[in-house]
């Protein structure tokens, strides 16, 4: 297992387009988290899954954002009708229950 | 809501010297965890050190140690014998034991010069 994997690493999209990111967690981890990190800020929590259940969503996660984790394995984060304010690094992390969270390298989104 | 404050946007240190990064947090909880994460440029965030609030003894991991002052809600990171590879953004993070999500500070950029 090579750790948490995110795809793509970079995404440039035009305002109004939809984008989807994928995260593959460490295989034995049952929890998966999405965070957003903007320039000069620490990561901010978006949502997390325990197995396939989405247990918590931040108020940052507007109606344009949706996340899934089918079968409790990989997860996708979709942003519909992207806005320039969505430009950020999207980080995925996984853990086994409340133990150490391991982070992926992130997907950098640029909305032009 | 919990908040984490890192008051030093940037710190500099020379190789082999010691540097301390500051972190304060605000919580009404008594049971929680504190972390320092390192994020090198364009690389993934990795855990440096972890402290359980119920433990009075400060955590240490090789050249990294913390000064945990629970009453003062302070959690500083000391890096001894600094190396060029220590250059990175360092984030302090808080986790309430009853929850599952980390609250991060804004980070401190550590610069290491030869």
Coordinates of C-alpha atoms in Angstrom, one line a residue:
Chain A
X1 CA 0.0 0.0 0.0
X2 CA 1.5 3.3 -1.1
X3 CA -0.6 5.5 1.1
X4 CA -3.5 7.9 0.3
X5 CA -3.8 8.5 -3.4
X6 CA -5.6 11.5 -5.1
X7 CA -6.3 12.1 -8.7
X8 CA -5.9 14.3 -10.5
X9 CA -3.0 16.3 -8.9
X10 CA -4.0 19.4 -10.8
X11 CA -7.2 20.5 -12.4
X12 CA -7.8 23.8 -14.3
X13 CA -11.4 24.4 -15.2
X14 CA -13.6 27.2 -16.5
X15 CA -16.1 28.8 -14.3
X16 CA -19.4 27.0 -14.4
X17 CA -18.0 23.6 -15.2
X18 CA -18.3 20.6 -13.1
X19 CA -15.3 18.8 -11.7
X20 CA -14.8 15.5 -9.9
X21 CA -11.9 14.4 -7.7
X22 CA -11.0 10.9 -6.6
X23 CA -9.4 9.7 -3.4
X24 CA -8.2 6.2 -2.7
X25 CA -7.5 5.7 1.0
X26 CA -5.2 3.3 2.7
X27 CA -7.0 0.0 2.3
X28 CA -7.5 -1.0 6.0
X29 CA -8.7 2.5 6.9
X30 CA -12.5 2.9 7.6
X31 CA -12.6 6.6 7.8
X32 CA -12.1 9.1 4.9
X33 CA -11.9 12.8 5.2
X34 CA -12.0 15.7 2.7
X35 CA -10.4 19.0 3.6
X36 CA -10.0 22.2 1.6
X37 CA -6.8 24.4 1.9
X38 CA -6.5 27.9 0.5
X39 CA -3.3 29.9 0.2
X40 CA -2.0 30.9 3.6
X41 CA -4.5 28.9 5.5
X42 CA -4.6 25.6 7.3
X43 CA -6.8 22.8 6.0
X44 CA -10.6 23.2 6.7
X45 CA -12.8 20.3 7.2
X46 CA -15.4 19.6 4.5
X47 CA -16.8 16.1 5.2
X48 CA -16.0 12.6 6.4
X49 CA -17.1 9.1 5.9
X50 CA -17.0 6.1 8.1
X51 CA -17.1 3.1 5.8
X52 CA -19.8 4.2 3.2
X53 CA -21.8 6.4 5.5
X54 CA -21.2 10.2 5.3
X55 CA -21.3 11.1 9.0
X56 CA -20.6 14.8 9.0
X57 CA -20.6 17.7 6.6
X58 CA -19.2 21.2 7.2
X59 CA -21.3 24.3 6.5
X60 CA -18.5 25.0 4.0
X61 CA -20.0 22.3 1.9
X62 CA -22.5 24.1 -0.2
X63 CA -25.2 22.5 -2.3
X64 CA -22.8 22.5 -5.2
X65 CA -20.5 20.1 -3.5
X66 CA -21.3 16.4 -3.1
X67 CA -19.2 13.5 -1.9
X68 CA -19.6 9.8 -2.1
X69 CA -17.9 6.7 -0.9
X70 CA -19.5 3.8 -2.6
X71 CA -18.8 0.4 -0.9
X72 CA -16.6 2.2 1.7
X73 CA -13.6 2.2 -0.5
X74 CA -12.6 5.1 -2.7
X75 CA -14.3 8.5 -2.5
X76 CA -15.3 11.1 -5.0
X77 CA -15.8 14.8 -4.4
X78 CA -17.8 16.6 -7.1
X79 CA -18.2 20.4 -7.4
X80 CA -20.9 21.6 -9.7
X81 CA -21.0 25.0 -11.4
X82 CA -17.5 25.9 -10.2
X83 CA -16.8 29.4 -9.0
X84 CA -13.5 31.2 -8.7
X85 CA -13.8 31.0 -5.0
X86 CA -13.6 27.2 -5.3
X87 CA -9.9 27.5 -6.3
X88 CA -8.0 25.7 -3.6
X89 CA -6.1 22.5 -2.7
X90 CA -8.5 19.7 -1.9
X91 CA -7.0 17.2 0.5
X92 CA -8.1 13.7 1.3
X93 CA -7.1 11.8 4.4
X94 CA -7.9 8.4 5.9
X95 CA -7.6 6.8 9.3
X96 CA -8.7 3.8 11.2
X97 CA -11.2 5.2 13.6
X98 CA -9.6 8.1 15.6
X99 CA -6.0 7.1 15.1
X100 CA -3.5 9.1 13.0
X101 CA -4.9 10.6 9.8
X102 CA -2.8 10.0 6.7
X103 CA -3.0 12.6 4.0
X104 CA -2.8 12.4 0.3
X105 CA -0.9 14.9 -1.9
X106 CA -4.0 16.8 -2.7
X107 CA -5.7 18.0 -5.9
X108 CA -5.1 21.6 -6.8
X109 CA -8.1 23.2 -8.4
X110 CA -7.8 26.4 -10.4
X111 CA -11.1 27.9 -11.7
X112 CA -10.5 30.5 -14.5
Chain B
X1 CA -16.1 25.9 18.6
X2 CA -12.5 25.0 18.9
X3 CA -9.9 27.4 17.5
X4 CA -6.1 26.9 16.9
X5 CA -3.8 29.9 16.7
X6 CA -0.3 29.9 15.3
X7 CA 1.0 33.4 15.8
X8 CA 4.3 33.0 13.8
X9 CA 3.7 33.1 10.0
X10 CA 7.3 32.4 9.4
X11 CA 10.4 31.3 11.4
X12 CA 14.0 31.0 10.4
X13 CA 16.7 28.7 11.9
X14 CA 20.2 27.7 10.9
X15 CA 21.2 24.1 10.5
X16 CA 22.1 22.4 13.8
X17 CA 20.3 25.0 15.8
X18 CA 17.1 24.7 17.8
X19 CA 13.8 26.4 17.0
X20 CA 10.4 26.5 18.7
X21 CA 7.1 27.0 17.0
X22 CA 4.2 28.3 19.0
X23 CA 0.6 27.1 19.1
X24 CA -2.3 28.1 21.3
X25 CA -5.8 26.7 21.2
X26 CA -9.2 27.3 22.7
X27 CA -11.5 24.6 24.0
X28 CA -13.9 23.9 26.8
X29 CA -13.2 20.1 26.5
X30 CA -10.9 18.2 28.8
X31 CA -10.3 15.2 26.6
X32 CA -8.6 15.9 23.3
X33 CA -5.5 15.4 21.2
X34 CA -3.0 17.8 19.7
X35 CA -0.8 17.3 16.7
X36 CA 1.9 18.9 14.7
X37 CA 1.8 18.2 11.0
X38 CA 4.6 19.0 8.5
X39 CA 3.8 19.9 4.9
X40 CA 6.8 20.3 2.6
X41 CA 6.3 22.2 -0.6
X42 CA 4.2 20.3 -3.1
X43 CA 4.3 17.2 -0.9
X44 CA 1.8 15.6 1.4
X45 CA 1.2 16.4 5.0
X46 CA 2.8 14.1 7.5
X47 CA 2.3 13.7 11.2
X48 CA 5.3 14.9 13.2
X49 CA 4.1 14.4 16.8
X50 CA 1.0 13.7 18.8
X51 CA 0.0 14.6 22.4
X52 CA -2.9 13.2 24.3
X53 CA -4.3 15.8 26.7
X54 CA -4.7 13.4 29.6
X55 CA -0.9 12.7 29.5
X56 CA 1.2 15.1 31.5
X57 CA 4.4 13.9 30.0
X58 CA 5.5 15.9 26.9
X59 CA 5.7 13.8 23.7
X60 CA 9.0 13.4 22.0
X61 CA 10.0 11.9 18.6
X62 CA 13.7 11.9 18.0
X63 CA 14.6 15.6 17.4
X64 CA 11.0 16.8 17.8
X65 CA 9.5 17.5 21.2
X66 CA 6.5 19.4 22.5
X67 CA 5.9 21.7 25.5
X68 CA 2.3 21.0 26.4
X69 CA 0.8 23.4 28.9
X70 CA -2.8 22.3 29.4
X71 CA -3.8 25.1 31.8
X72 CA -2.4 27.7 29.4
X73 CA -3.7 25.9 26.4
X74 CA -0.3 26.1 24.8
X75 CA 1.3 23.4 22.6
X76 CA 4.7 24.4 21.2
X77 CA 7.0 22.3 19.0
X78 CA 10.7 22.3 19.5
X79 CA 13.0 21.1 16.7
X80 CA 16.5 20.3 17.8
X81 CA 19.6 20.0 15.6
X82 CA 17.6 21.5 12.6
X83 CA 18.2 20.0 9.2
X84 CA 17.6 21.4 5.7
X85 CA 14.9 18.7 5.3
X86 CA 12.9 20.3 8.1
X87 CA 12.1 23.2 5.9
X88 CA 8.3 23.1 5.5
X89 CA 5.0 24.5 6.6
X90 CA 4.1 23.3 10.1
X91 CA 0.5 23.0 11.2
X92 CA -0.8 22.7 14.7
X93 CA -4.0 20.7 14.9
X94 CA -6.6 19.9 17.5
X95 CA -8.9 16.8 17.7
X96 CA -11.7 16.6 20.3
X97 CA -11.9 13.0 21.4
X98 CA -15.7 13.0 20.9
X99 CA -15.3 14.0 17.2
X100 CA -13.4 12.9 14.2
X101 CA -12.3 16.0 12.5
X102 CA -9.1 18.0 12.9
X103 CA -9.1 21.8 13.4
X104 CA -5.9 23.3 12.0
X105 CA -4.1 26.5 12.7
X106 CA -2.9 28.7 9.8
X107 CA 0.6 27.3 9.8
X108 CA 4.1 28.5 10.4
X109 CA 6.6 28.4 7.5
X110 CA 10.0 27.2 8.7
X111 CA 13.0 28.2 6.8
X112 CA 16.3 26.4 7.4
X113 CA 19.6 28.0 6.2
X114 CA 22.9 26.2 5.9

